[in-house]
PDB file of C-alpha atoms in Angstrom:
ATOM      1  CA  PHE A  13       1.084  20.909  22.267  1.00  0.00           C
ATOM      2  CA  ILE A  14      -1.508  20.482  19.565  1.00  0.00           C
ATOM      3  CA  CYS A  15      -5.034  21.378  20.673  1.00  0.00           C
ATOM      4  CA  VAL A  16      -8.162  20.335  18.827  1.00  0.00           C
ATOM      5  CA  MET A  17     -11.067  22.507  19.905  1.00  0.00           C
ATOM      6  CA  MET A  18     -14.406  21.038  18.824  1.00  0.00           C
ATOM      7  CA  SER A  19     -17.812  22.516  19.551  1.00  0.00           C
ATOM      8  CA  GLY A  20     -21.048  23.559  17.942  1.00  0.00           C
ATOM      9  CA  GLY A  21     -19.529  26.881  16.944  1.00  0.00           C
ATOM     10  CA  ASN A  22     -16.066  26.001  15.704  1.00  0.00           C
ATOM     11  CA  THR A  23     -13.556  23.283  15.024  1.00  0.00           C
ATOM     12  CA  GLN A  24      -9.881  24.265  15.181  1.00  0.00           C
ATOM     13  CA  ILE A  25      -6.426  22.761  15.324  1.00  0.00           C
ATOM     14  CA  ILE A  26      -4.082  24.986  17.288  1.00  0.00           C
ATOM     15  CA  ASN A  27      -0.336  24.784  17.827  1.00  0.00           C
ATOM     16  CA  VAL A  28       0.016  26.017  21.407  1.00  0.00           C
ATOM     17  CA  LYS A  29       3.576  27.256  21.875  1.00  0.00           C
ATOM     18  CA  GLY A  30       3.170  28.869  25.295  1.00  0.00           C
ATOM     19  CA  TYR A  31       0.680  30.418  27.702  1.00  0.00           C
ATOM     20  CA  THR A  32       0.127  33.413  25.447  1.00  0.00           C
ATOM     21  CA  GLU A  33       1.596  32.191  22.170  1.00  0.00           C
ATOM     22  CA  PHE A  34      -0.338  30.011  19.774  1.00  0.00           C
ATOM     23  CA  GLU A  35      -0.955  29.542  16.065  1.00  0.00           C
ATOM     24  CA  VAL A  36      -4.267  28.463  14.572  1.00  0.00           C
ATOM     25  CA  LEU A  37      -3.247  25.839  12.022  1.00  0.00           C
ATOM     26  CA  GLY A  38      -6.738  25.202  10.698  1.00  0.00           C
ATOM     27  CA  LYS A  39     -10.346  25.998  11.399  1.00  0.00           C
ATOM     28  CA  THR A  40     -13.906  25.534  10.303  1.00  0.00           C
ATOM     29  CA  ARG A  41     -14.687  26.842   6.848  1.00  0.00           C
ATOM     30  CA  ASP A  42     -18.426  26.567   7.443  1.00  0.00           C
ATOM     31  CA  ASP A  43     -20.229  24.159   9.789  1.00  0.00           C
ATOM     32  CA  ALA A  44     -18.436  22.996  12.916  1.00  0.00           C
ATOM     33  CA  ILE A  45     -18.482  19.336  13.906  1.00  0.00           C
ATOM     34  CA  GLY A  46     -20.789  19.944  16.888  1.00  0.00           C
ATOM     35  CA  GLU A  47     -23.303  21.755  14.706  1.00  0.00           C
ATOM     36  CA  ALA A  48     -23.240  18.843  12.252  1.00  0.00           C
ATOM     37  CA  PHE A  49     -23.900  16.376  15.089  1.00  0.00           C
ATOM     38  CA  ASP A  50     -26.846  18.503  16.267  1.00  0.00           C
ATOM     39  CA  LYS A  51     -28.417  18.860  12.815  1.00  0.00           C
ATOM     40  CA  VAL A  52     -27.959  15.199  11.893  1.00  0.00           C
ATOM     41  CA  ALA A  53     -29.572  14.240  15.194  1.00  0.00           C
ATOM     42  CA  ARG A  54     -32.524  16.500  14.451  1.00  0.00           C
ATOM     43  CA  VAL A  55     -33.072  15.087  10.957  1.00  0.00           C
ATOM     44  CA  VAL A  56     -33.194  11.520  12.314  1.00  0.00           C
ATOM     45  CA  GLY A  57     -35.540  12.543  15.130  1.00  0.00           C
ATOM     46  CA  LEU A  58     -33.165  12.649  18.095  1.00  0.00           C
ATOM     47  CA  PRO A  59     -33.359  15.360  20.775  1.00  0.00           C
ATOM     48  CA  TYR A  60     -30.899  18.197  21.388  1.00  0.00           C
ATOM     49  CA  PRO A  61     -28.019  18.132  22.096  1.00  0.00           C
ATOM     50  CA  GLY A  62     -27.320  15.856  19.177  1.00  0.00           C
ATOM     51  CA  GLY A  63     -23.795  14.705  19.992  1.00  0.00           C
ATOM     52  CA  PRO A  64     -24.546  12.437  22.960  1.00  0.00           C
ATOM     53  CA  ASN A  65     -27.661  11.078  21.256  1.00  0.00           C
ATOM     54  CA  ILE A  66     -25.866  10.286  17.992  1.00  0.00           C
ATOM     55  CA  GLU A  67     -23.048   8.615  19.953  1.00  0.00           C
ATOM     56  CA  LYS A  68     -25.490   6.472  21.946  1.00  0.00           C
ATOM     57  CA  LEU A  69     -27.427   5.410  18.838  1.00  0.00           C
ATOM     58  CA  ALA A  70     -24.211   4.762  16.859  1.00  0.00           C
ATOM     59  CA  LYS A  71     -23.223   2.079  19.391  1.00  0.00           C
ATOM     60  CA  GLU A  72     -26.172   0.022  18.123  1.00  0.00           C
ATOM     61  CA  GLY A  73     -25.390   0.511  14.429  1.00  0.00           C
ATOM     62  CA  GLU A  74     -23.074  -0.586  11.651  1.00  0.00           C
ATOM     63  CA  HIS A  75     -21.268   1.640   9.165  1.00  0.00           C
ATOM     64  CA  THR A  76     -23.466   0.813   6.162  1.00  0.00           C
ATOM     65  CA  TYR A  77     -24.158   4.223   4.614  1.00  0.00           C
ATOM     66  CA  ASP A  78     -21.637   5.629   2.136  1.00  0.00           C
ATOM     67  CA  LEU A  79     -21.179   9.259   3.133  1.00  0.00           C
ATOM     68  CA  PRO A  80     -18.732  11.785   1.660  1.00  0.00           C
ATOM     69  CA  HIS A  81     -15.529  12.588   3.515  1.00  0.00           C
ATOM     70  CA  PRO A  82     -15.098  16.320   4.108  1.00  0.00           C
ATOM     71  CA  VAL A  83     -12.037  18.328   2.980  1.00  0.00           C
ATOM     72  CA  MET A  84      -9.794  15.477   1.896  1.00  0.00           C
ATOM     73  CA  ASP A  85      -6.767  17.721   1.400  1.00  0.00           C
ATOM     74  CA  ASP A  86      -3.505  18.414   3.177  1.00  0.00           C
ATOM     75  CA  THR A  87      -4.667  21.546   5.001  1.00  0.00           C
ATOM     76  CA  TYR A  88      -5.799  21.618   8.611  1.00  0.00           C
ATOM     77  CA  ASN A  89      -9.150  23.203   7.720  1.00  0.00           C
ATOM     78  CA  PHE A  90     -12.526  21.604   8.360  1.00  0.00           C
ATOM     79  CA  SER A  91     -15.844  21.646   6.555  1.00  0.00           C
ATOM     80  CA  TYR A  92     -18.797  19.654   7.808  1.00  0.00           C
ATOM     81  CA  SER A  93     -21.533  21.262   5.688  1.00  0.00           C
ATOM     82  CA  GLY A  94     -21.212  18.715   2.870  1.00  0.00           C
ATOM     83  CA  LEU A  95     -21.385  15.744   5.224  1.00  0.00           C
ATOM     84  CA  LYS A  96     -24.350  17.265   7.069  1.00  0.00           C
ATOM     85  CA  SER A  97     -26.121  18.030   3.769  1.00  0.00           C
ATOM     86  CA  ALA A  98     -25.461  14.514   2.491  1.00  0.00           C
ATOM     87  CA  VAL A  99     -27.195  13.040   5.531  1.00  0.00           C
ATOM     88  CA  ILE A 100     -30.127  15.459   5.245  1.00  0.00           C
ATOM     89  CA  ASN A 101     -30.505  14.682   1.522  1.00  0.00           C
ATOM     90  CA  LEU A 102     -30.231  10.933   2.114  1.00  0.00           C
ATOM     91  CA  VAL A 103     -32.973  11.024   4.755  1.00  0.00           C
ATOM     92  CA  HIS A 104     -35.175  13.264   2.592  1.00  0.00           C
ATOM     93  CA  ASN A 105     -34.739  11.097  -0.524  1.00  0.00           C
ATOM     94  CA  GLU A 106     -35.358   7.823   1.300  1.00  0.00           C
ATOM     95  CA  THR A 107     -38.442   9.294   2.986  1.00  0.00           C
ATOM     96  CA  GLN A 108     -39.762  10.474  -0.393  1.00  0.00           C
ATOM     97  CA  ARG A 109     -39.297   6.922  -1.755  1.00  0.00           C
ATOM     98  CA  GLY A 110     -41.133   5.471   1.237  1.00  0.00           C
ATOM     99  CA  ASN A 111     -38.023   3.710   2.526  1.00  0.00           C
ATOM    100  CA  ASP A 112     -37.123   3.442   6.183  1.00  0.00           C
ATOM    101  CA  ILE A 113     -33.867   4.897   7.449  1.00  0.00           C
ATOM    102  CA  ARG A 114     -31.792   2.592   9.624  1.00  0.00           C
ATOM    103  CA  LYS A 115     -31.162   5.317  12.195  1.00  0.00           C
ATOM    104  CA  ALA A 116     -28.508   3.466  14.185  1.00  0.00           C
ATOM    105  CA  ASP A 117     -26.573   2.624  11.009  1.00  0.00           C
ATOM    106  CA  LEU A 118     -26.829   6.214   9.802  1.00  0.00           C
ATOM    107  CA  ALA A 119     -25.648   7.516  13.186  1.00  0.00           C
ATOM    108  CA  LYS A 120     -22.673   5.124  13.122  1.00  0.00           C
ATOM    109  CA  SER A 121     -21.802   5.996   9.520  1.00  0.00           C
ATOM    110  CA  PHE A 122     -22.010   9.735  10.193  1.00  0.00           C
ATOM    111  CA  GLN A 123     -20.015   9.591  13.433  1.00  0.00           C
ATOM    112  CA  ASP A 124     -17.290   7.478  11.815  1.00  0.00           C
ATOM    113  CA  VAL A 125     -16.815   9.891   8.912  1.00  0.00           C
ATOM    114  CA  ALA A 126     -17.013  13.051  11.039  1.00  0.00           C
ATOM    115  CA  ILE A 127     -14.477  11.824  13.585  1.00  0.00           C
ATOM    116  CA  ASP A 128     -12.219  10.236  10.980  1.00  0.00           C
ATOM    117  CA  GLU A 129     -11.689  13.716   9.540  1.00  0.00           C
ATOM    118  CA  LEU A 130     -10.575  15.029  12.938  1.00  0.00           C
ATOM    119  CA  VAL A 131      -8.184  12.120  13.419  1.00  0.00           C
ATOM    120  CA  ARG A 132      -6.770  12.544   9.910  1.00  0.00           C
ATOM    121  CA  LYS A 133      -6.064  16.237  10.472  1.00  0.00           C
ATOM    122  CA  VAL A 134      -4.432  15.593  13.871  1.00  0.00           C
ATOM    123  CA  GLU A 135      -2.261  12.905  12.303  1.00  0.00           C
ATOM    124  CA  LEU A 136      -1.192  15.420   9.669  1.00  0.00           C
ATOM    125  CA  ALA A 137      -0.298  17.894  12.444  1.00  0.00           C
ATOM    126  CA  PHE A 138       1.746  15.223  14.269  1.00  0.00           C
ATOM    127  CA  LYS A 139       3.660  14.448  11.071  1.00  0.00           C
ATOM    128  CA  ASN A 140       4.259  18.073  10.084  1.00  0.00           C
ATOM    129  CA  THR A 141       5.091  19.585  13.484  1.00  0.00           C
ATOM    130  CA  GLY A 142       6.771  16.723  15.307  1.00  0.00           C
ATOM    131  CA  ILE A 143       4.776  17.658  18.423  1.00  0.00           C
ATOM    132  CA  LYS A 144       3.841  14.637  20.537  1.00  0.00           C
ATOM    133  CA  ARG A 145       1.253  16.052  22.929  1.00  0.00           C
ATOM    134  CA  LEU A 146      -2.446  16.432  22.110  1.00  0.00           C
ATOM    135  CA  VAL A 147      -5.172  18.229  24.027  1.00  0.00           C
ATOM    136  CA  ILE A 148      -8.787  17.838  22.986  1.00  0.00           C
ATOM    137  CA  ALA A 149     -11.342  20.364  24.205  1.00  0.00           C
ATOM    138  CA  GLY A 150     -14.866  21.625  23.636  1.00  0.00           C
ATOM    139  CA  GLY A 151     -18.227  19.918  23.777  1.00  0.00           C
ATOM    140  CA  VAL A 152     -17.450  17.273  21.161  1.00  0.00           C
ATOM    141  CA  SER A 153     -14.469  16.101  23.223  1.00  0.00           C
ATOM    142  CA  ALA A 154     -17.017  14.387  25.494  1.00  0.00           C
ATOM    143  CA  ASN A 155     -17.642  11.823  22.722  1.00  0.00           C
ATOM    144  CA  GLY A 156     -16.319   8.421  23.817  1.00  0.00           C
ATOM    145  CA  TYR A 157     -15.710   7.176  20.273  1.00  0.00           C
ATOM    146  CA  LEU A 158     -13.642  10.300  19.546  1.00  0.00           C
ATOM    147  CA  LYS A 159     -11.605   9.792  22.719  1.00  0.00           C
ATOM    148  CA  ASN A 160     -10.912   6.189  21.753  1.00  0.00           C
ATOM    149  CA  GLU A 161      -9.845   7.104  18.212  1.00  0.00           C
ATOM    150  CA  MET A 162      -7.568   9.883  19.465  1.00  0.00           C
ATOM    151  CA  LYS A 163      -6.046   7.490  22.002  1.00  0.00           C
ATOM    152  CA  LYS A 164      -5.260   5.011  19.196  1.00  0.00           C
ATOM    153  CA  LEU A 165      -3.653   7.802  17.166  1.00  0.00           C
ATOM    154  CA  CYS A 166      -1.583   8.988  20.136  1.00  0.00           C
ATOM    155  CA  ASP A 167      -0.470   5.424  20.849  1.00  0.00           C
ATOM    156  CA  LYS A 168       0.633   5.091  17.210  1.00  0.00           C
ATOM    157  CA  TYR A 169       2.761   8.251  17.473  1.00  0.00           C
ATOM    158  CA  GLU A 170       3.814   7.678  21.099  1.00  0.00           C
ATOM    159  CA  ALA A 171       2.141  10.968  21.937  1.00  0.00           C
ATOM    160  CA  GLU A 172       0.598  12.109  25.193  1.00  0.00           C
ATOM    161  CA  LEU A 173      -3.180  12.652  25.134  1.00  0.00           C
ATOM    162  CA  LEU A 174      -4.775  15.112  27.565  1.00  0.00           C
ATOM    163  CA  ILE A 175      -8.562  15.036  27.892  1.00  0.00           C
ATOM    164  CA  PRO A 176     -10.624  17.119  30.297  1.00  0.00           C
ATOM    165  CA  ARG A 177     -13.151  15.350  32.475  1.00  0.00           C
ATOM    166  CA  THR A 178     -16.526  15.180  30.738  1.00  0.00           C
ATOM    167  CA  LEU A 179     -17.861  17.696  33.268  1.00  0.00           C
ATOM    168  CA  TYR A 180     -15.603  20.323  31.685  1.00  0.00           C
ATOM    169  CA  CYS A 181     -16.510  19.446  28.085  1.00  0.00           C
ATOM    170  CA  THR A 182     -20.019  20.902  28.262  1.00  0.00           C
ATOM    171  CA  ASP A 183     -21.021  24.534  27.892  1.00  0.00           C
ATOM    172  CA  ASN A 184     -19.725  26.100  31.077  1.00  0.00           C
ATOM    173  CA  ALA A 185     -17.278  28.793  32.124  1.00  0.00           C
ATOM    174  CA  ALA A 186     -14.353  26.367  32.534  1.00  0.00           C
ATOM    175  CA  MET A 187     -14.753  24.961  29.004  1.00  0.00           C
ATOM    176  CA  ILE A 188     -15.169  28.397  27.468  1.00  0.00           C
ATOM    177  CA  GLY A 189     -12.079  29.640  29.346  1.00  0.00           C
TER     178      GLY A 189
END
């Protein structure tokens, strides 16, 4: 199966071939997706952990901010530092100009772009490996929008999607194991 592990510390796509045999297809070059969620939440004034708070606020917003898409190449690697920096710079510049930030719209725009990159990389893995089973894991896998987007992708490729219960997506021994 293909596993996408997403947390504050890393983002990886792994080809799991057996209980003890796996190949890391791609990983974080710099900032992991969970770290980006946390820092974007902080810059817009939301409490830690940022992921659930960004997701909740994004439900009230529209995708109106034009944010850069990270690592638009055909590798499986991830980089969220540019997206995170773009949000920080946007907020800083608008604040300096005396303009209000539409926080819900910014949360929606950020979440869409961040998760779109995950979906795009998983789709690439489906195409290149022919594997039709996906496991998502780590703290970010608790995100409902992510789950929905991965379900759509798996439906498109007639792939099986395995998602741990939200209880096991938080920082705990079961998730770490």
